[in-house]
Coordinates of N, CA and C in Angstrom, one line a residue:
X1 N 1.1 -1.0 0.0 CA -0.2 -0.1 -0.3 C 0.7 1.1 0.3
X2 N 2.0 1.6 0.8 CA 2.6 2.2 1.1 C 3.5 2.6 -0.3
X3 N 4.2 1.6 -1.1 CA 4.6 1.8 -2.5 C 4.0 1.8 -3.4
X4 N 2.5 1.5 -3.2 CA 1.4 2.1 -4.7 C -0.1 2.5 -4.0
X5 N 0.2 3.5 -3.5 CA -1.4 4.1 -2.9 C -2.4 4.1 -3.6
X6 N -2.3 4.0 -5.1 CA -3.5 4.2 -6.0 C -4.3 2.9 -6.1
X7 N -3.6 1.8 -5.3 CA -4.4 0.6 -5.3 C -5.7 0.9 -4.5
X8 N -6.8 0.2 -4.9 CA -8.1 0.0 -4.1 C -7.9 -0.9 -3.1
X9 N -9.2 -1.0 -2.2 CA -9.0 -2.1 -1.0 C -9.0 -3.5 -1.9
X10 N -10.0 -3.4 -3.1 CA -10.2 -4.9 -3.3 C -8.8 -5.0 -4.2
X11 N -8.1 -4.7 -4.6 CA -6.7 -4.7 -5.3 C -5.7 -5.1 -4.1
X12 N -5.7 -4.7 -2.7 CA -4.7 -4.9 -1.6 C -5.2 -5.9 -1.1
X13 N -6.5 -6.0 -1.3 CA -7.0 -7.5 -0.5 C -6.2 -8.8 -1.5
X14 N -6.4 -8.6 -2.8 CA -6.2 -9.6 -3.8 C -4.8 -9.9 -3.5
X15 N -3.8 -9.0 -3.4 CA -2.2 -9.3 -3.3 C -2.0 -9.5 -2.0
X16 N -2.7 -9.6 -0.8 CA -2.3 -9.8 0.2 C -2.7 -11.4 0.3
X17 N -3.7 -11.7 -0.5 CA -4.2 -13.0 -0.3 C -3.3 -13.7 -1.3
X18 N -2.7 -13.7 -2.4 CA -1.9 -14.2 -3.0 C -0.4 -14.3 -2.5
X19 N 0.0 -13.6 -1.5 CA 1.4 -13.4 -1.0 C 1.0 -14.3 -0.1
X20 N 0.1 -14.1 1.2 CA -0.3 -14.8 2.1 C -0.4 -16.4 1.5
X21 N -1.4 -16.9 0.7 CA -1.4 -18.2 0.1 C 0.1 -18.8 -0.1
X22 N 0.6 -17.8 -1.0 CA 1.9 -18.2 -1.5 C 2.9 -18.9 -0.8
X23 N 3.0 -18.0 0.5 CA 3.6 -18.0 1.8 C 3.6 -19.5 2.4
X24 N 2.3 -19.9 2.3 CA 1.8 -21.1 2.9 C 2.4 -22.4 2.3
X25 N 1.8 -22.2 0.9 CA 1.9 -23.3 0.1 C 4.0 -23.7 -0.4
X26 N 4.6 -22.5 -0.2 CA 6.1 -22.6 -0.9 C 6.6 -23.4 -0.3
X27 N 6.8 -23.2 1.4 CA 7.6 -24.1 2.2 C 7.1 -25.3 2.1
X28 N 5.9 -25.6 1.9 CA 5.7 -27.5 2.0 C 6.0 -27.8 0.6
X29 N 6.0 -26.8 -0.6 CA 6.3 -27.6 -2.1 C 8.0 -27.4 -2.2
X30 N 8.4 -26.6 -1.4 CA 10.1 -26.7 -1.7 C 10.9 -27.5 -0.7
X31 N 10.5 -28.3 0.1 CA 10.6 -29.7 0.5 C 10.8 -30.9 -0.3
X32 N 11.3 -31.8 0.2 CA 11.3 -33.3 -0.4 C 9.8 -33.5 0.2
X33 N 9.4 -34.0 -1.0 CA 7.8 -34.6 0.0 C 8.2 -35.8 0.9
X34 N 9.2 -36.6 1.4 CA 9.1 -37.2 2.3 C 9.5 -37.0 3.6
X35 N 10.1 -35.4 3.8 CA 10.2 -34.9 4.8 C 9.2 -34.1 5.5
X36 N 9.3 -34.0 6.8 CA 8.3 -33.3 7.5 C 8.8 -32.1 7.3
X37 N 7.8 -31.1 7.3 CA 7.7 -29.5 7.4 C 7.3 -28.7 8.2
X38 N 8.3 -28.0 8.9 CA 8.1 -27.2 9.9 C 8.0 -25.9 9.6
X39 N 6.7 -25.1 9.8 CA 6.1 -24.2 9.3 C 6.6 -22.7 10.2
X40 N 7.7 -21.6 9.5 CA 8.0 -20.7 10.1 C 7.4 -19.3 9.5
X41 N 6.5 -18.6 10.1 CA 5.9 -17.4 9.5 C 7.2 -16.6 9.3
X42 N 8.2 -16.5 9.8 CA 9.2 -15.3 9.3 C 9.7 -15.9 7.8
X43 N 10.0 -17.1 7.9 CA 10.9 -17.4 6.8 C 9.8 -17.5 5.7
X44 N 8.7 -18.1 5.9 CA 7.8 -18.0 4.9 C 7.5 -16.6 4.4
X45 N 7.6 -15.5 4.8 CA 7.1 -14.1 4.6 C 8.6 -13.4 4.0
X46 N 9.8 -13.9 4.3 CA 10.8 -13.5 3.9 C 11.0 -13.0 2.5
X47 N 11.2 -11.5 2.3 CA 11.3 -11.2 0.8 C 13.1 -11.1 0.4
X48 N 13.7 -11.8 1.1 CA 15.2 -11.7 0.9 C 15.6 -13.3 0.7
X49 N 14.4 -14.2 1.3 CA 15.0 -15.6 1.3 C 14.2 -16.5 0.1
X50 N 14.5 -17.8 0.7 CA 13.9 -18.8 -0.4 C 12.5 -19.0 0.1
X51 N 11.5 -18.1 -0.4 CA 10.2 -17.9 -0.5 C 9.0 -17.6 -1.5
X52 N 7.8 -17.5 -1.5 CA 7.3 -17.4 -2.5 C 7.1 -15.6 -2.6
X53 N 7.1 -14.7 -1.2 CA 6.9 -13.9 -1.5 C 8.9 -13.1 -2.4
X54 N 9.7 -13.8 -2.3 CA 11.3 -13.5 -3.0 C 10.6 -13.5 -4.3
X55 N 10.3 -14.6 -4.9 CA 9.9 -14.9 -5.9 C 8.5 -14.2 -7.1
X56 N 7.9 -13.6 -5.9 CA 6.6 -13.1 -6.2 C 7.0 -11.4 -6.8
X57 N 8.0 -10.9 -5.8 CA 8.7 -10.0 -6.2 C 9.2 -9.7 -7.1
X58 N 10.0 -11.0 -7.3 CA 10.8 -10.4 -8.8 C 9.9 -10.5 -9.9
X59 N 8.9 -11.3 -9.9 CA 7.8 -11.3 -10.8 C 7.1 -9.6 -11.4
X60 N 7.0 -9.2 -10.2 CA 6.4 -7.9 -10.1 C 7.7 -7.0 -10.4
X61 N 8.7 -7.1 -10.0 CA 9.7 -6.1 -10.7 C 10.1 -6.3 -12.0
X62 N 10.0 -7.5 -12.8 CA 9.8 -7.4 -14.0 C 9.0 -6.7 -14.5
X63 N 7.5 -7.0 -14.3 CA 6.3 -6.4 -14.6 C 6.6 -4.7 -14.5
X64 N 7.0 -4.2 -13.5 CA 7.1 -2.5 -13.7 C 8.4 -2.2 -14.6
X65 N 9.1 -3.1 -14.6 CA 10.3 -2.6 -15.8 C 9.6 -2.5 -17.1
X66 N 9.0 -3.2 -17.6 CA 8.3 -3.3 -18.7 C 7.2 -2.3 -18.8
X67 N 6.6 -2.1 -17.9 CA 5.5 -1.1 -17.7 C 6.4 0.2 -18.0
X68 N 7.4 0.4 -17.3 CA 8.0 1.7 -17.8 C 8.6 1.6 -18.7
X69 N 9.0 0.8 -19.4 CA 9.5 0.7 -20.9 C 8.8 1.3 -22.1
X70 N 7.6 1.2 -21.7 CA 6.5 1.5 -22.8 C 6.7 0.4 -24.0
X71 N 6.6 -1.2 -24.0 CA 6.6 -1.9 -24.9 C 8.0 -2.7 -25.1
X72 N 7.8 -3.9 -25.6 CA 9.5 -4.2 -25.9 C 9.3 -4.3 -27.7
X73 N 11.0 -4.5 -27.3 CA 11.2 -4.7 -28.7 C 11.0 -5.3 -30.1
X74 N 11.0 -5.1 -30.9 CA 10.1 -6.4 -32.0 C 11.3 -7.5 -32.3
X75 N 12.6 -7.2 -32.4 CA 13.6 -7.9 -32.7 C 14.6 -7.7 -32.0
X76 N 15.4 -8.1 -30.6 CA 16.3 -7.8 -30.0 C 17.1 -8.7 -30.9
X77 N 18.6 -8.0 -30.9 CA 19.5 -8.6 -31.0 C 20.9 -8.5 -29.9
X78 N 21.3 -9.5 -29.5 CA 22.1 -10.0 -28.7 C 23.7 -9.6 -28.9
X79 N 23.9 -8.4 -29.8 CA 25.0 -8.1 -30.3 C 26.1 -7.4 -29.3
X80 N 25.9 -7.4 -28.1 CA 27.0 -6.7 -27.1 C 27.4 -7.7 -26.4
X81 N 28.6 -7.3 -25.7 CA 29.3 -8.1 -24.9 C 28.2 -8.8 -23.4
X82 N 28.0 -9.9 -23.6 CA 27.0 -10.1 -22.1 C 27.6 -10.0 -20.8
X83 N 27.3 -9.3 -19.9 CA 27.6 -9.4 -18.8 C 27.5 -10.8 -18.0
X84 N 28.4 -11.1 -17.0 CA 28.1 -12.2 -16.4 C 26.7 -12.8 -16.1
X85 N 26.1 -11.6 -15.2 CA 24.8 -11.8 -14.9 C 23.6 -12.1 -15.8
X86 N 23.6 -11.5 -17.2 CA 23.3 -11.6 -18.0 C 23.1 -13.3 -18.7
X87 N 24.3 -13.8 -18.7 CA 25.0 -15.1 -19.2 C 24.1 -15.9 -18.3
X88 N 24.2 -15.8 -17.0 CA 23.4 -16.7 -15.8 C 22.1 -16.4 -16.0
X89 N 21.6 -15.7 -16.3 CA 19.7 -15.5 -16.2 C 19.5 -16.5 -17.3
X90 N 20.2 -16.3 -18.9 CA 19.8 -16.9 -20.0 C 19.7 -18.1 -19.6
X91 N 20.9 -18.5 -18.9 CA 21.3 -20.2 -18.6 C 20.1 -21.0 -18.0
X92 N 19.7 -19.8 -16.7 CA 18.6 -20.2 -15.9 C 17.1 -20.2 -16.6
X93 N 17.1 -19.2 -17.7 CA 16.1 -19.6 -18.4 C 15.9 -20.8 -19.2
X94 N 17.0 -21.1 -19.8 CA 16.8 -22.2 -20.5 C 16.5 -23.7 -20.0
X95 N 17.0 -23.6 -18.7 CA 16.6 -25.0 -17.5 C 15.1 -25.2 -17.5
X96 N 14.3 -24.1 -17.8 CA 12.5 -24.4 -17.5 C 12.5 -26.0 -18.0
X97 N 12.4 -26.3 -18.8 CA 11.6 -27.6 -19.6 C 12.5 -28.5 -18.7
X98 N 13.7 -28.6 -18.6 CA 14.5 -29.9 -18.2 C 14.1 -30.0 -16.4
X99 N 13.7 -28.7 -16.0 CA 13.5 -28.5 -14.4 C 11.9 -29.3 -14.4
X100 N 11.2 -28.8 -15.2 CA 9.8 -29.2 -15.4 C 9.6 -31.2 -15.3
X101 N 10.4 -31.4 -16.3 CA 10.4 -32.9 -16.6 C 10.9 -33.7 -15.2
X102 N 12.1 -32.8 -14.8 CA 12.7 -33.6 -13.2 C 11.8 -33.8 -12.5
X103 N 11.1 -32.7 -12.0 CA 10.0 -32.6 -11.0 C 8.9 -33.3 -11.3
X104 N 8.2 -33.6 -12.5 CA 6.8 -34.4 -12.9 C 7.6 -35.9 -12.9
X105 N 8.7 -36.2 -13.6 CA 9.1 -37.4 -12.9 C 9.7 -38.2 -11.9
X106 N 9.9 -37.3 -11.3 CA 10.2 -37.8 -9.7 C 8.8 -37.5 -8.6
X107 N 8.4 -37.1 -9.3 CA 6.6 -36.6 -8.4 C 7.5 -35.4 -7.0
X108 N 8.3 -34.9 -7.5 CA 8.9 -33.8 -6.6 C 8.6 -32.0 -7.1
X109 N 7.6 -31.5 -6.5 CA 7.7 -30.2 -6.7 C 8.5 -29.0 -6.1
X110 N 9.5 -29.8 -5.3 CA 10.7 -29.3 -4.6 C 11.7 -28.7 -5.9
X111 N 11.8 -29.7 -7.1 CA 12.9 -29.3 -7.8 C 12.2 -28.0 -8.6
X112 N 11.0 -27.8 -8.9 CA 10.5 -27.1 -9.5 C 10.4 -25.3 -8.5
X113 N 10.1 -26.0 -7.2 CA 10.0 -24.7 -6.3 C 11.8 -24.1 -6.2
X114 N 12.6 -25.2 -6.1 CA 14.1 -24.6 -6.0 C 14.8 -23.5 -7.2
X115 N 13.8 -24.0 -8.4 CA 14.3 -23.6 -9.6 C 13.6 -22.2 -9.7
X116 N 12.3 -21.8 -8.8 CA 12.0 -20.5 -9.3 C 13.1 -19.8 -8.3
X117 N 13.1 -20.3 -7.2 CA 13.7 -19.2 -6.4 C 15.5 -19.2 -6.9
X118 N 15.8 -20.1 -7.6 CA 17.1 -19.7 -8.5 C 17.0 -18.8 -9.5
X119 N 15.7 -18.9 -10.2 CA 15.5 -18.1 -11.0 C 15.4 -16.7 -10.7
X120 N 14.6 -16.4 -9.6 CA 14.3 -14.9 -9.0 C 15.7 -14.3 -8.5
X121 N 16.7 -15.1 -7.9 CA 17.9 -14.8 -7.5 C 18.6 -14.3 -8.6
X122 N 18.8 -15.2 -10.0 CA 19.6 -14.7 -11.1 C 18.9 -13.6 -11.2
X123 N 17.8 -13.6 -11.5 CA 16.9 -12.2 -12.0 C 17.3 -11.0 -11.1
X124 N 17.4 -11.3 -10.0 CA 17.2 -9.6 -8.8 C 19.0 -9.6 -9.0
X125 N 20.2 -10.5 -9.2 CA 21.6 -10.1 -9.7 C 21.6 -9.4 -11.3
X126 N 20.9 -10.1 -12.0 CA 20.9 -9.2 -12.9 C 20.3 -7.7 -13.2
X127 N 19.3 -7.6 -12.3 CA 18.9 -6.1 -12.0 C 19.9 -5.3 -11.6
X128 N 20.6 -5.8 -10.4 CA 21.4 -5.1 -9.7 C 22.8 -4.5 -10.5
X129 N 23.1 -5.2 -11.4 CA 24.5 -5.5 -11.9 C 24.4 -4.8 -13.7
X130 N 23.1 -5.1 -14.1 CA 23.1 -4.0 -15.1 C 21.6 -3.3 -15.8
X131 N 21.7 -2.0 -16.4 CA 21.1 -1.3 -16.2 C 19.9 -1.6 -17.7
X132 N 18.9 -1.4 -17.3 CA 17.7 -1.9 -18.4 C 17.4 -0.8 -19.0
X133 N 16.5 -0.1 -18.4 CA 16.2 1.1 -19.2 C 16.8 2.3 -19.4
X134 N 18.0 2.6 -18.9 CA 18.9 3.4 -19.3 C 20.2 2.9 -20.1
X135 N 19.9 1.4 -20.4 CA 21.0 1.3 -21.1 C 21.3 1.5 -22.6
X136 N 22.3 1.7 -23.4 CA 22.2 2.1 -24.9 C 21.2 1.3 -25.5
X137 N 21.1 1.6 -26.8 CA 20.1 1.2 -27.8 C 20.7 -0.2 -28.2
X138 N 20.2 -1.1 -28.2 CA 20.5 -2.1 -28.7 C 20.7 -3.1 -27.4
X139 N 21.7 -2.7 -26.5 CA 21.7 -3.2 -25.0 C 20.3 -3.3 -24.4
X140 N 19.6 -2.0 -24.4 CA 18.3 -1.7 -24.0 C 17.5 -2.9 -24.4
X141 N 17.0 -3.1 -25.5 CA 16.4 -3.8 -26.6 C 16.6 -5.5 -26.1
X142 N 17.7 -5.9 -25.9 CA 18.1 -7.2 -25.4 C 17.8 -7.2 -24.0
X143 N 18.2 -6.6 -23.3 CA 17.7 -6.9 -21.6 C 16.4 -6.4 -21.5
X144 N 15.6 -5.8 -22.3 CA 14.3 -5.9 -21.9 C 13.6 -7.0 -22.3
X145 N 14.1 -7.7 -23.6 CA 13.9 -9.2 -23.4 C 13.9 -9.9 -22.7
X146 N 15.2 -10.3 -22.3 CA 15.4 -10.8 -20.9 C 14.6 -10.6 -19.9
X147 N 14.3 -9.5 -19.5 CA 13.2 -8.9 -18.3 C 12.0 -9.7 -18.8
X148 N 11.3 -9.5 -20.0 CA 9.8 -10.1 -20.4 C 10.3 -11.8 -20.3
X149 N 11.4 -12.3 -20.7 CA 11.5 -13.9 -20.7 C 11.3 -14.7 -19.3
X150 N 12.1 -13.5 -18.5 CA 12.0 -13.9 -16.8 C 10.8 -13.7 -16.2
X151 N 10.0 -12.8 -16.8 CA 8.2 -12.7 -16.2 C 7.8 -13.7 -16.5
X152 N 8.2 -14.2 -17.5 CA 6.9 -15.2 -18.3 C 7.3 -16.5 -17.7
X153 N 8.5 -16.9 -17.5 CA 9.0 -18.1 -16.8 C 8.6 -17.9 -15.2
X154 N 8.8 -17.0 -14.6 CA 8.5 -17.0 -12.7 C 7.0 -17.1 -13.2
X155 N 6.0 -16.6 -14.0 CA 4.3 -16.7 -14.1 C 4.4 -18.1 -14.1
X156 N 4.5 -18.7 -15.1 CA 4.5 -19.8 -15.6 C 5.2 -20.8 -14.3
X157 N 6.1 -20.8 -14.0 CA 6.9 -21.7 -12.3 C 5.5 -21.3 -11.3
X158 N 5.1 -20.4 -11.4 CA 4.7 -20.0 -10.1 C 2.9 -20.9 -10.2
X159 N 2.8 -20.5 -11.6 CA 1.4 -21.5 -11.9 C 1.3 -22.7 -11.9
X160 N 2.7 -23.6 -12.1 CA 2.8 -24.8 -12.1 C 3.0 -25.3 -10.5
X161 N 3.6 -24.5 -9.6 CA 3.2 -24.5 -8.5 C 2.0 -24.7 -7.5
X162 N 1.2 -23.8 -8.3 CA -0.2 -23.7 -7.9 C -0.2 -22.2 -6.7
X163 N 1.2 -21.1 -7.4 CA 1.0 -20.2 -6.5 C 0.9 -18.6 -7.5
X164 N -0.1 -17.7 -7.6 CA -0.4 -17.0 -7.9 C 0.8 -16.0 -7.7
X165 N 1.1 -15.4 -8.9 CA 1.8 -14.1 -9.4 C 1.1 -12.8 -9.5
X166 N 1.5 -11.9 -8.3 CA 0.8 -10.7 -8.7 C 1.3 -9.9 -9.5
X167 N 0.9 -9.0 -9.7 CA 1.1 -7.9 -11.1 C 1.8 -6.7 -10.5
X168 N 1.5 -6.1 -9.4 CA 1.4 -5.3 -8.2 C 1.7 -5.7 -6.8
X169 N 3.2 -5.0 -6.0 CA 3.2 -5.7 -4.5 C 3.4 -4.0 -3.8

């Protein structure tokens, strides 16, 4: 509410519900299904650790960058020398199909939950280290494409885990 005072009460409730339900579901899904889960609210609501809010916030950050960009490039070209965090993010994005297969084959949602966290962490590192909106032309377009790919992948991964990806937080 403090960061988005324009949200009405219904939107605030919807976001709070998505974060709360994600905070309850994620710790159960992120553990091996043969282990006992000890629930801890502090860990579950941690915006800096392995939690649904951390992943949801990475998705919201990507959406925010794309909103401020006023559209996506038609055909980005990765002609610049990639920063290490860009390479790491691309590698993480490319792992989604294999992670879904491993998760399904082993009946282990924890594989996908861990992947979602690692992707959010790679995106946050990319965001810290690389200018996106203020990058030079050409670089800006390729980085916006990475932001969009991350948004899509986080949304799909959260959906597979049964966790809602809010549009704003």
